[in-house]
Protein backbone atom coordinates (compact mmCIF):
# COMPACT_ATOMS: atom_id res chain seq x y z
CA UNK A 1 0.00 0.00 0.00
CA UNK A 2 1.24 3.48 -0.82
CA UNK A 3 2.11 5.57 2.24
CA UNK A 4 0.78 9.13 2.47
CA UNK A 5 3.36 11.91 1.92
CA UNK A 6 1.39 14.21 4.19
CA UNK A 7 -0.76 13.00 7.02
CA UNK A 8 -2.74 15.09 9.50
CA UNK A 9 -4.31 13.32 12.46
CA UNK A 10 -6.95 14.90 14.70
CA UNK A 11 -5.23 18.19 14.04
CA UNK A 12 -6.32 21.10 16.19
CA UNK A 13 -5.09 24.65 16.61
CA UNK A 14 -6.22 27.24 19.12
CA UNK A 15 -4.95 30.79 18.59
CA UNK A 16 -4.75 33.22 21.49
CA UNK A 17 -5.79 32.84 25.13
CA UNK A 18 -8.72 33.79 27.36
CA UNK A 19 -11.40 35.89 25.70
CA UNK A 20 -9.24 36.10 22.53
CA UNK A 21 -9.25 32.31 22.13
CA UNK A 22 -10.09 31.08 18.63
CA UNK A 23 -10.38 27.39 17.77
CA UNK A 24 -9.04 27.81 14.24
CA UNK A 25 -8.84 24.05 13.56
CA UNK A 26 -10.77 21.28 15.30
CA UNK A 27 -9.82 17.64 14.84
CA UNK A 28 -8.97 17.60 11.15
CA UNK A 29 -7.97 14.27 9.60
CA UNK A 30 -6.46 14.38 6.14
CA UNK A 31 -4.04 12.12 4.23
CA UNK A 32 -2.41 12.99 0.92
CA UNK A 33 -0.92 10.23 -1.21
CA UNK A 34 1.84 10.86 -3.74
CA UNK A 35 0.20 12.31 -6.86
CA UNK A 36 -2.76 13.85 -5.09
CA UNK A 37 -3.90 17.44 -5.50
CA UNK A 38 -6.37 18.42 -2.78
CA UNK A 39 -8.21 21.73 -2.92
CA UNK A 40 -9.18 23.45 0.35
CA UNK A 41 -12.18 25.75 0.24
CA UNK A 42 -14.11 27.63 2.89
CA UNK A 43 -14.97 31.18 3.71
CA UNK A 44 -12.56 33.68 5.21
CA UNK A 45 -11.61 32.66 8.76
CA UNK A 46 -12.52 28.98 8.28
CA UNK A 47 -8.95 27.84 9.06
CA UNK A 48 -7.42 27.33 5.60
CA UNK A 49 -4.17 29.24 6.23
CA UNK A 50 -3.88 27.74 9.72
CA UNK A 51 -4.12 24.25 8.16
CA UNK A 52 -1.39 25.04 5.62
CA UNK A 53 0.87 26.49 8.31
CA UNK A 54 0.57 23.28 10.35
CA UNK A 55 1.20 21.10 7.26
CA UNK A 56 4.26 23.18 6.35
CA UNK A 57 5.83 23.11 9.84
CA UNK A 58 5.45 26.89 10.16
CA UNK A 59 3.36 26.66 13.30
CA UNK A 60 2.80 24.00 15.96
CA UNK A 61 -0.54 22.29 16.39
CA UNK A 62 -2.32 22.50 19.75
CA UNK A 63 -3.52 18.91 19.41
CA UNK A 64 -2.95 16.04 17.01
CA UNK A 65 -0.03 15.46 14.69
CA UNK A 66 1.41 16.12 11.27
CA UNK A 67 3.52 13.55 9.44
CA UNK A 68 5.57 14.66 6.42
CA UNK A 69 7.47 12.05 4.40
CA UNK A 70 7.13 9.59 7.28
CA UNK A 71 8.46 12.06 9.87
CA UNK A 72 6.25 13.09 12.77
CA UNK A 73 6.95 16.82 13.01
CA UNK A 74 6.46 16.80 16.80
CA UNK A 75 9.53 14.56 17.18
CA UNK A 76 11.91 16.71 15.12
CA UNK A 77 14.55 19.13 16.39
CA UNK A 78 14.51 22.80 15.34
CA UNK A 79 17.17 22.07 12.73
CA UNK A 80 15.26 19.08 11.35
CA UNK A 81 12.07 21.16 11.15
CA UNK A 82 13.93 23.88 9.28
CA UNK A 83 15.10 21.26 6.82
CA UNK A 84 11.56 19.98 6.28
CA UNK A 85 10.49 23.57 5.55
CA UNK A 86 13.33 24.19 3.12
CA UNK A 87 13.60 20.85 1.38
CA UNK A 88 10.45 18.73 1.60
CA UNK A 89 7.80 21.44 1.57
CA UNK A 90 7.24 24.14 -1.03
CA UNK A 91 5.05 26.94 0.34
CA UNK A 92 3.40 29.62 -1.79
CA UNK A 93 2.24 32.32 0.63
CA UNK A 94 -0.99 34.26 0.29
CA UNK A 95 1.04 37.49 0.84
CA UNK A 96 3.95 36.55 -1.49
CA UNK A 97 6.60 37.28 1.25
CA UNK A 98 9.31 38.26 -1.28
CA UNK A 99 12.41 39.95 0.13
CA UNK A 100 12.52 43.45 -1.41
CA UNK A 101 16.32 43.69 -1.41
CA UNK A 102 16.74 40.54 -3.51
CA UNK A 103 16.06 40.11 -7.24
CA UNK A 104 13.44 37.63 -8.47
CA UNK A 105 16.11 34.98 -9.10
CA UNK A 106 17.81 35.62 -5.74
CA UNK A 107 14.50 35.28 -3.89
CA UNK A 108 14.36 31.75 -5.29
CA UNK A 109 18.05 30.78 -5.16
CA UNK A 110 18.96 32.12 -1.70
CA UNK A 111 16.95 29.52 0.27
CA UNK A 112 18.56 26.80 -1.87
CA UNK A 113 22.03 28.20 -1.16
CA UNK A 114 21.26 28.41 2.56
CA UNK A 115 20.61 24.70 2.35
CA UNK A 116 24.06 24.07 0.91
CA UNK A 117 23.45 24.14 -2.83
CA UNK A 118 26.27 25.61 -4.98
CA UNK A 119 25.36 29.15 -6.12
CA UNK A 120 25.65 28.33 -9.85
CA UNK A 121 23.25 25.39 -9.54
CA UNK A 122 20.84 27.38 -7.35
CA UNK A 123 20.84 30.15 -9.98
CA UNK A 124 20.21 27.61 -12.74
CA UNK A 125 17.24 26.08 -10.88
CA UNK A 126 15.88 29.56 -10.09
CA UNK A 127 15.98 30.54 -13.76
CA UNK A 128 14.32 27.28 -14.79
CA UNK A 129 11.59 27.84 -12.22
CA UNK A 130 11.05 31.43 -13.44
CA UNK A 131 10.76 30.08 -17.01
CA UNK A 132 8.01 27.72 -15.83
CA UNK A 133 5.93 30.66 -14.61
CA UNK A 134 6.71 32.59 -17.80
CA UNK A 135 9.00 35.14 -16.14
CA UNK A 136 12.19 34.06 -17.88
CA UNK A 137 13.20 37.61 -18.79
CA UNK A 138 12.68 39.09 -15.34
CA UNK A 139 15.22 37.19 -13.24
CA UNK A 140 17.22 40.30 -12.32
CA UNK A 141 14.32 42.59 -11.44
CA UNK A 142 13.56 43.54 -7.85
CA UNK A 143 10.05 42.96 -6.48
CA UNK A 144 9.16 46.68 -6.72
CA UNK A 145 9.98 46.52 -10.44
CA UNK A 146 7.34 43.82 -10.94
CA UNK A 147 3.54 43.99 -11.10
CA UNK A 148 1.45 42.29 -8.40
CA UNK A 149 0.77 39.34 -10.69
CA UNK A 150 4.47 39.02 -11.56
CA UNK A 151 5.42 39.11 -7.86
CA UNK A 152 2.88 36.38 -7.24
CA UNK A 153 4.45 34.27 -9.99
CA UNK A 154 7.92 34.74 -8.42
CA UNK A 155 6.44 33.52 -5.13
CA UNK A 156 5.01 30.50 -6.97
CA UNK A 157 8.35 29.80 -8.67
CA UNK A 158 10.07 29.94 -5.27
CA UNK A 159 7.52 27.54 -3.77
CA UNK A 160 7.81 25.03 -6.60
CA UNK A 161 11.57 25.06 -7.20
CA UNK A 162 13.49 21.82 -6.70
CA UNK A 163 12.20 18.31 -5.96
CA UNK A 164 9.62 19.09 -3.28
CA UNK A 165 7.39 16.27 -2.11
CA UNK A 166 4.68 18.49 -0.57
CA UNK A 167 3.37 21.68 -2.20
CA UNK A 168 1.25 24.09 -0.17
CA UNK A 169 -0.30 27.01 -2.03
CA UNK A 170 -2.51 29.61 -0.34
CA UNK A 171 -4.75 31.20 -2.97
CA UNK A 172 -1.80 31.30 -5.38
CA UNK A 173 -3.76 32.81 -8.24
CA UNK A 174 -5.46 35.74 -6.46
CA UNK A 175 -3.55 38.42 -8.41
CA UNK A 176 -3.46 36.57 -11.74
CA UNK A 177 -5.64 36.74 -14.85
CA UNK A 178 -7.54 33.65 -15.96
CA UNK A 179 -5.03 32.42 -18.55
CA UNK A 180 -2.05 32.78 -16.19
CA UNK A 181 -3.99 31.13 -13.35
CA UNK A 182 -4.76 28.21 -15.61
CA UNK A 183 -1.09 27.75 -16.52
CA UNK A 184 -0.13 27.85 -12.80
CA UNK A 185 -2.79 25.23 -12.01
CA UNK A 186 -1.40 23.06 -14.83
CA UNK A 187 2.08 23.45 -13.35
CA UNK A 188 0.93 22.33 -9.87
CA UNK A 189 -1.07 19.49 -11.43
CA UNK A 190 2.00 18.32 -13.38
CA UNK A 191 4.13 18.32 -10.20
CA UNK A 192 1.51 16.11 -8.60
CA UNK A 193 1.36 13.84 -11.63
CA UNK A 194 5.15 13.49 -11.19
CA UNK A 195 4.68 12.28 -7.58
CA UNK A 196 4.31 15.32 -5.32
CA UNK A 197 1.22 15.98 -3.20
CA UNK A 198 -0.37 19.42 -3.02
CA UNK A 199 -2.80 21.33 -0.84
CA UNK A 200 -4.27 24.23 -2.79
CA UNK A 201 -6.43 26.86 -1.11
CA UNK A 202 -8.82 28.34 -3.64
CA UNK A 203 -12.14 30.15 -3.82
CA UNK A 204 -12.52 29.47 -7.50
CA UNK A 205 -14.67 26.41 -8.34
CA UNK A 206 -13.04 26.18 -11.79
CA UNK A 207 -9.62 25.73 -10.14
CA UNK A 208 -10.92 23.24 -7.60
CA UNK A 209 -11.88 21.12 -10.62
CA UNK A 210 -8.15 20.38 -11.13
CA UNK A 211 -8.09 18.65 -7.75
CA UNK A 212 -8.61 14.97 -6.93
CA UNK A 213 -10.53 15.95 -3.81
CA UNK A 214 -12.10 19.14 -2.56
CA UNK A 215 -12.17 19.59 1.23
CA UNK A 216 -14.57 22.21 2.57
CA UNK A 217 -13.66 23.79 5.90
CA UNK A 218 -16.17 25.55 8.11
CA UNK A 219 -15.25 27.03 11.49
CA UNK A 220 -12.10 24.91 11.57
CA UNK A 221 -13.83 21.61 10.87
CA UNK A 222 -14.07 19.52 7.73
CA UNK A 223 -17.62 20.15 6.57
CA UNK A 224 -17.47 17.92 3.50
CA UNK A 225 -15.21 16.22 0.98
CA UNK A 226 -15.94 15.86 -2.71
CA UNK A 227 -14.01 13.21 -4.60
CA UNK A 228 -13.49 13.68 -8.30
CA UNK A 229 -12.81 11.08 -10.92
CA UNK A 230 -10.84 12.25 -13.94
CA UNK A 231 -14.05 13.19 -15.74
CA UNK A 232 -15.67 16.23 -14.06
CA UNK A 233 -19.14 15.03 -15.12
CA UNK A 234 -18.97 12.02 -12.79
CA UNK A 235 -18.11 13.98 -9.65
CA UNK A 236 -19.39 12.15 -6.60
CA UNK A 237 -20.26 14.16 -3.51
CA UNK A 238 -19.57 12.18 -0.36
CA UNK A 239 -20.43 14.89 2.12
N1 LIG B 1 -2.06 34.33 14.80
C1 LIG B 1 -3.35 34.35 15.11
N2 LIG B 1 -3.78 34.81 16.32
C2 LIG B 1 -5.08 34.81 16.66
N3 LIG B 1 -6.07 34.36 15.85
C3 LIG B 1 -5.73 33.90 14.63
C4 LIG B 1 -4.35 33.88 14.19
N4 LIG B 1 -4.31 33.36 12.94
C5 LIG B 1 -5.59 33.07 12.62
N5 LIG B 1 -6.44 33.40 13.61
C6 LIG B 1 -7.90 33.18 13.63
O1 LIG B 1 -8.13 31.82 13.32
C7 LIG B 1 -9.23 31.66 12.45
C8 LIG B 1 -8.78 30.99 11.18
O2 LIG B 1 -7.91 31.86 10.47
P1 LIG B 1 -7.21 31.47 9.08
O3 LIG B 1 -6.61 30.14 9.22
O4 LIG B 1 -6.32 32.60 8.71
O5 LIG B 1 -8.48 31.39 8.11
P2 LIG B 1 -8.57 31.47 6.51
O6 LIG B 1 -7.21 31.30 5.93
O7 LIG B 1 -9.55 30.38 6.15
O8 LIG B 1 -9.16 32.82 6.20
C9 LIG B 1 -9.79 33.06 12.24
O9 LIG B 1 -10.82 33.25 13.18
C10 LIG B 1 -8.61 33.96 12.55
O10 LIG B 1 -9.04 35.21 13.01
MG1 LIG C 1 -6.09 32.56 4.62
Coordinates of C-alpha atoms and ligand atoms in Angstrom, one line a residue:
X1 CA 0.0 0.0 0.0
X2 CA 1.2 3.5 -0.8
X3 CA 2.1 5.6 2.2
X4 CA 0.8 9.1 2.5
X5 CA 3.4 11.9 1.9
X6 CA 1.4 14.2 4.2
X7 CA -0.8 13.0 7.0
X8 CA -2.7 15.1 9.5
X9 CA -4.3 13.3 12.5
X10 CA -6.9 14.9 14.7
X11 CA -5.2 18.2 14.0
X12 CA -6.3 21.1 16.2
X13 CA -5.1 24.7 16.6
X14 CA -6.2 27.2 19.1
X15 CA -4.9 30.8 18.6
X16 CA -4.7 33.2 21.5
X17 CA -5.8 32.8 25.1
X18 CA -8.7 33.8 27.4
X19 CA -11.4 35.9 25.7
X20 CA -9.2 36.1 22.5
X21 CA -9.2 32.3 22.1
X22 CA -10.1 31.1 18.6
X23 CA -10.4 27.4 17.8
X24 CA -9.0 27.8 14.2
X25 CA -8.8 24.1 13.6
X26 CA -10.8 21.3 15.3
X27 CA -9.8 17.6 14.8
X28 CA -9.0 17.6 11.2
X29 CA -8.0 14.3 9.6
X30 CA -6.5 14.4 6.1
X31 CA -4.0 12.1 4.2
X32 CA -2.4 13.0 0.9
X33 CA -0.9 10.2 -1.2
X34 CA 1.8 10.9 -3.7
X35 CA 0.2 12.3 -6.9
X36 CA -2.8 13.9 -5.1
X37 CA -3.9 17.4 -5.5
X38 CA -6.4 18.4 -2.8
X39 CA -8.2 21.7 -2.9
X40 CA -9.2 23.5 0.4
X41 CA -12.2 25.7 0.2
X42 CA -14.1 27.6 2.9
X43 CA -15.0 31.2 3.7
X44 CA -12.6 33.7 5.2
X45 CA -11.6 32.7 8.8
X46 CA -12.5 29.0 8.3
X47 CA -8.9 27.8 9.1
X48 CA -7.4 27.3 5.6
X49 CA -4.2 29.2 6.2
X50 CA -3.9 27.7 9.7
X51 CA -4.1 24.2 8.2
X52 CA -1.4 25.0 5.6
X53 CA 0.9 26.5 8.3
X54 CA 0.6 23.3 10.4
X55 CA 1.2 21.1 7.3
X56 CA 4.3 23.2 6.4
X57 CA 5.8 23.1 9.8
X58 CA 5.4 26.9 10.2
X59 CA 3.4 26.7 13.3
X60 CA 2.8 24.0 16.0
X61 CA -0.5 22.3 16.4
X62 CA -2.3 22.5 19.8
X63 CA -3.5 18.9 19.4
X64 CA -3.0 16.0 17.0
X65 CA 0.0 15.5 14.7
X66 CA 1.4 16.1 11.3
X67 CA 3.5 13.5 9.4
X68 CA 5.6 14.7 6.4
X69 CA 7.5 12.1 4.4
X70 CA 7.1 9.6 7.3
X71 CA 8.5 12.1 9.9
X72 CA 6.2 13.1 12.8
X73 CA 7.0 16.8 13.0
X74 CA 6.5 16.8 16.8
X75 CA 9.5 14.6 17.2
X76 CA 11.9 16.7 15.1
X77 CA 14.5 19.1 16.4
X78 CA 14.5 22.8 15.3
X79 CA 17.2 22.1 12.7
X80 CA 15.3 19.1 11.4
X81 CA 12.1 21.2 11.2
X82 CA 13.9 23.9 9.3
X83 CA 15.1 21.3 6.8
X84 CA 11.6 20.0 6.3
X85 CA 10.5 23.6 5.6
X86 CA 13.3 24.2 3.1
X87 CA 13.6 20.8 1.4
X88 CA 10.4 18.7 1.6
X89 CA 7.8 21.4 1.6
X90 CA 7.2 24.1 -1.0
X91 CA 5.1 26.9 0.3
X92 CA 3.4 29.6 -1.8
X93 CA 2.2 32.3 0.6
X94 CA -1.0 34.3 0.3
X95 CA 1.0 37.5 0.8
X96 CA 3.9 36.5 -1.5
X97 CA 6.6 37.3 1.2
X98 CA 9.3 38.3 -1.3
X99 CA 12.4 39.9 0.1
X100 CA 12.5 43.5 -1.4
X101 CA 16.3 43.7 -1.4
X102 CA 16.7 40.5 -3.5
X103 CA 16.1 40.1 -7.2
X104 CA 13.4 37.6 -8.5
X105 CA 16.1 35.0 -9.1
X106 CA 17.8 35.6 -5.7
X107 CA 14.5 35.3 -3.9
X108 CA 14.4 31.8 -5.3
X109 CA 18.0 30.8 -5.2
X110 CA 19.0 32.1 -1.7
X111 CA 16.9 29.5 0.3
X112 CA 18.6 26.8 -1.9
X113 CA 22.0 28.2 -1.2
X114 CA 21.3 28.4 2.6
X115 CA 20.6 24.7 2.3
X116 CA 24.1 24.1 0.9
X117 CA 23.4 24.1 -2.8
X118 CA 26.3 25.6 -5.0
X119 CA 25.4 29.2 -6.1
X120 CA 25.6 28.3 -9.8
X121 CA 23.3 25.4 -9.5
X122 CA 20.8 27.4 -7.4
X123 CA 20.8 30.2 -10.0
X124 CA 20.2 27.6 -12.7
X125 CA 17.2 26.1 -10.9
X126 CA 15.9 29.6 -10.1
X127 CA 16.0 30.5 -13.8
X128 CA 14.3 27.3 -14.8
X129 CA 11.6 27.8 -12.2
X130 CA 11.1 31.4 -13.4
X131 CA 10.8 30.1 -17.0
X132 CA 8.0 27.7 -15.8
X133 CA 5.9 30.7 -14.6
X134 CA 6.7 32.6 -17.8
X135 CA 9.0 35.1 -16.1
X136 CA 12.2 34.1 -17.9
X137 CA 13.2 37.6 -18.8
X138 CA 12.7 39.1 -15.3
X139 CA 15.2 37.2 -13.2
X140 CA 17.2 40.3 -12.3
X141 CA 14.3 42.6 -11.4
X142 CA 13.6 43.5 -7.9
X143 CA 10.0 43.0 -6.5
X144 CA 9.2 46.7 -6.7
X145 CA 10.0 46.5 -10.4
X146 CA 7.3 43.8 -10.9
X147 CA 3.5 44.0 -11.1
X148 CA 1.5 42.3 -8.4
X149 CA 0.8 39.3 -10.7
X150 CA 4.5 39.0 -11.6
X151 CA 5.4 39.1 -7.9
X152 CA 2.9 36.4 -7.2
X153 CA 4.4 34.3 -10.0
X154 CA 7.9 34.7 -8.4
X155 CA 6.4 33.5 -5.1
X156 CA 5.0 30.5 -7.0
X157 CA 8.3 29.8 -8.7
X158 CA 10.1 29.9 -5.3
X159 CA 7.5 27.5 -3.8
X160 CA 7.8 25.0 -6.6
X161 CA 11.6 25.1 -7.2
X162 CA 13.5 21.8 -6.7
X163 CA 12.2 18.3 -6.0
X164 CA 9.6 19.1 -3.3
X165 CA 7.4 16.3 -2.1
X166 CA 4.7 18.5 -0.6
X167 CA 3.4 21.7 -2.2
X168 CA 1.2 24.1 -0.2
X169 CA -0.3 27.0 -2.0
X170 CA -2.5 29.6 -0.3
X171 CA -4.7 31.2 -3.0
X172 CA -1.8 31.3 -5.4
X173 CA -3.8 32.8 -8.2
X174 CA -5.5 35.7 -6.5
X175 CA -3.6 38.4 -8.4
X176 CA -3.5 36.6 -11.7
X177 CA -5.6 36.7 -14.8
X178 CA -7.5 33.7 -16.0
X179 CA -5.0 32.4 -18.5
X180 CA -2.1 32.8 -16.2
X181 CA -4.0 31.1 -13.4
X182 CA -4.8 28.2 -15.6
X183 CA -1.1 27.8 -16.5
X184 CA -0.1 27.9 -12.8
X185 CA -2.8 25.2 -12.0
X186 CA -1.4 23.1 -14.8
X187 CA 2.1 23.4 -13.4
X188 CA 0.9 22.3 -9.9
X189 CA -1.1 19.5 -11.4
X190 CA 2.0 18.3 -13.4
X191 CA 4.1 18.3 -10.2
X192 CA 1.5 16.1 -8.6
X193 CA 1.4 13.8 -11.6
X194 CA 5.1 13.5 -11.2
X195 CA 4.7 12.3 -7.6
X196 CA 4.3 15.3 -5.3
X197 CA 1.2 16.0 -3.2
X198 CA -0.4 19.4 -3.0
X199 CA -2.8 21.3 -0.8
X200 CA -4.3 24.2 -2.8
X201 CA -6.4 26.9 -1.1
X202 CA -8.8 28.3 -3.6
X203 CA -12.1 30.2 -3.8
X204 CA -12.5 29.5 -7.5
X205 CA -14.7 26.4 -8.3
X206 CA -13.0 26.2 -11.8
X207 CA -9.6 25.7 -10.1
X208 CA -10.9 23.2 -7.6
X209 CA -11.9 21.1 -10.6
X210 CA -8.2 20.4 -11.1
X211 CA -8.1 18.7 -7.8
X212 CA -8.6 15.0 -6.9
X213 CA -10.5 15.9 -3.8
X214 CA -12.1 19.1 -2.6
X215 CA -12.2 19.6 1.2
X216 CA -14.6 22.2 2.6
X217 CA -13.7 23.8 5.9
X218 CA -16.2 25.6 8.1
X219 CA -15.3 27.0 11.5
X220 CA -12.1 24.9 11.6
X221 CA -13.8 21.6 10.9
X222 CA -14.1 19.5 7.7
X223 CA -17.6 20.1 6.6
X224 CA -17.5 17.9 3.5
X225 CA -15.2 16.2 1.0
X226 CA -15.9 15.9 -2.7
X227 CA -14.0 13.2 -4.6
X228 CA -13.5 13.7 -8.3
X229 CA -12.8 11.1 -10.9
X230 CA -10.8 12.3 -13.9
X231 CA -14.1 13.2 -15.7
X232 CA -15.7 16.2 -14.1
X233 CA -19.1 15.0 -15.1
X234 CA -19.0 12.0 -12.8
X235 CA -18.1 14.0 -9.7
X236 CA -19.4 12.1 -6.6
X237 CA -20.3 14.2 -3.5
X238 CA -19.6 12.2 -0.4
X239 CA -20.4 14.9 2.1
Ligands
LIG1 N1 -2.1 34.3 14.8 C1 -3.4 34.3 15.1 N2 -3.8 34.8 16.3 C2 -5.1 34.8 16.7 N3 -6.1 34.4 15.9 C3 -5.7 33.9 14.6 C4 -4.3 33.9 14.2 N4 -4.3 33.4 12.9 C5 -5.6 33.1 12.6 N5 -6.4 33.4 13.6 C6 -7.9 33.2 13.6 O1 -8.1 31.8 13.3 C7 -9.2 31.7 12.5 C8 -8.8 31.0 11.2 O2 -7.9 31.9 10.5 P1 -7.2 31.5 9.1 O3 -6.6 30.1 9.2 O4 -6.3 32.6 8.7 O5 -8.5 31.4 8.1 P2 -8.6 31.5 6.5 O6 -7.2 31.3 5.9 O7 -9.5 30.4 6.2 O8 -9.2 32.8 6.2 C9 -9.8 33.1 12.2 O9 -10.8 33.3 13.2 C10 -8.6 34.0 12.5 O10 -9.0 35.2 13.0
LIG2 MG1 -6.1 32.6 4.6

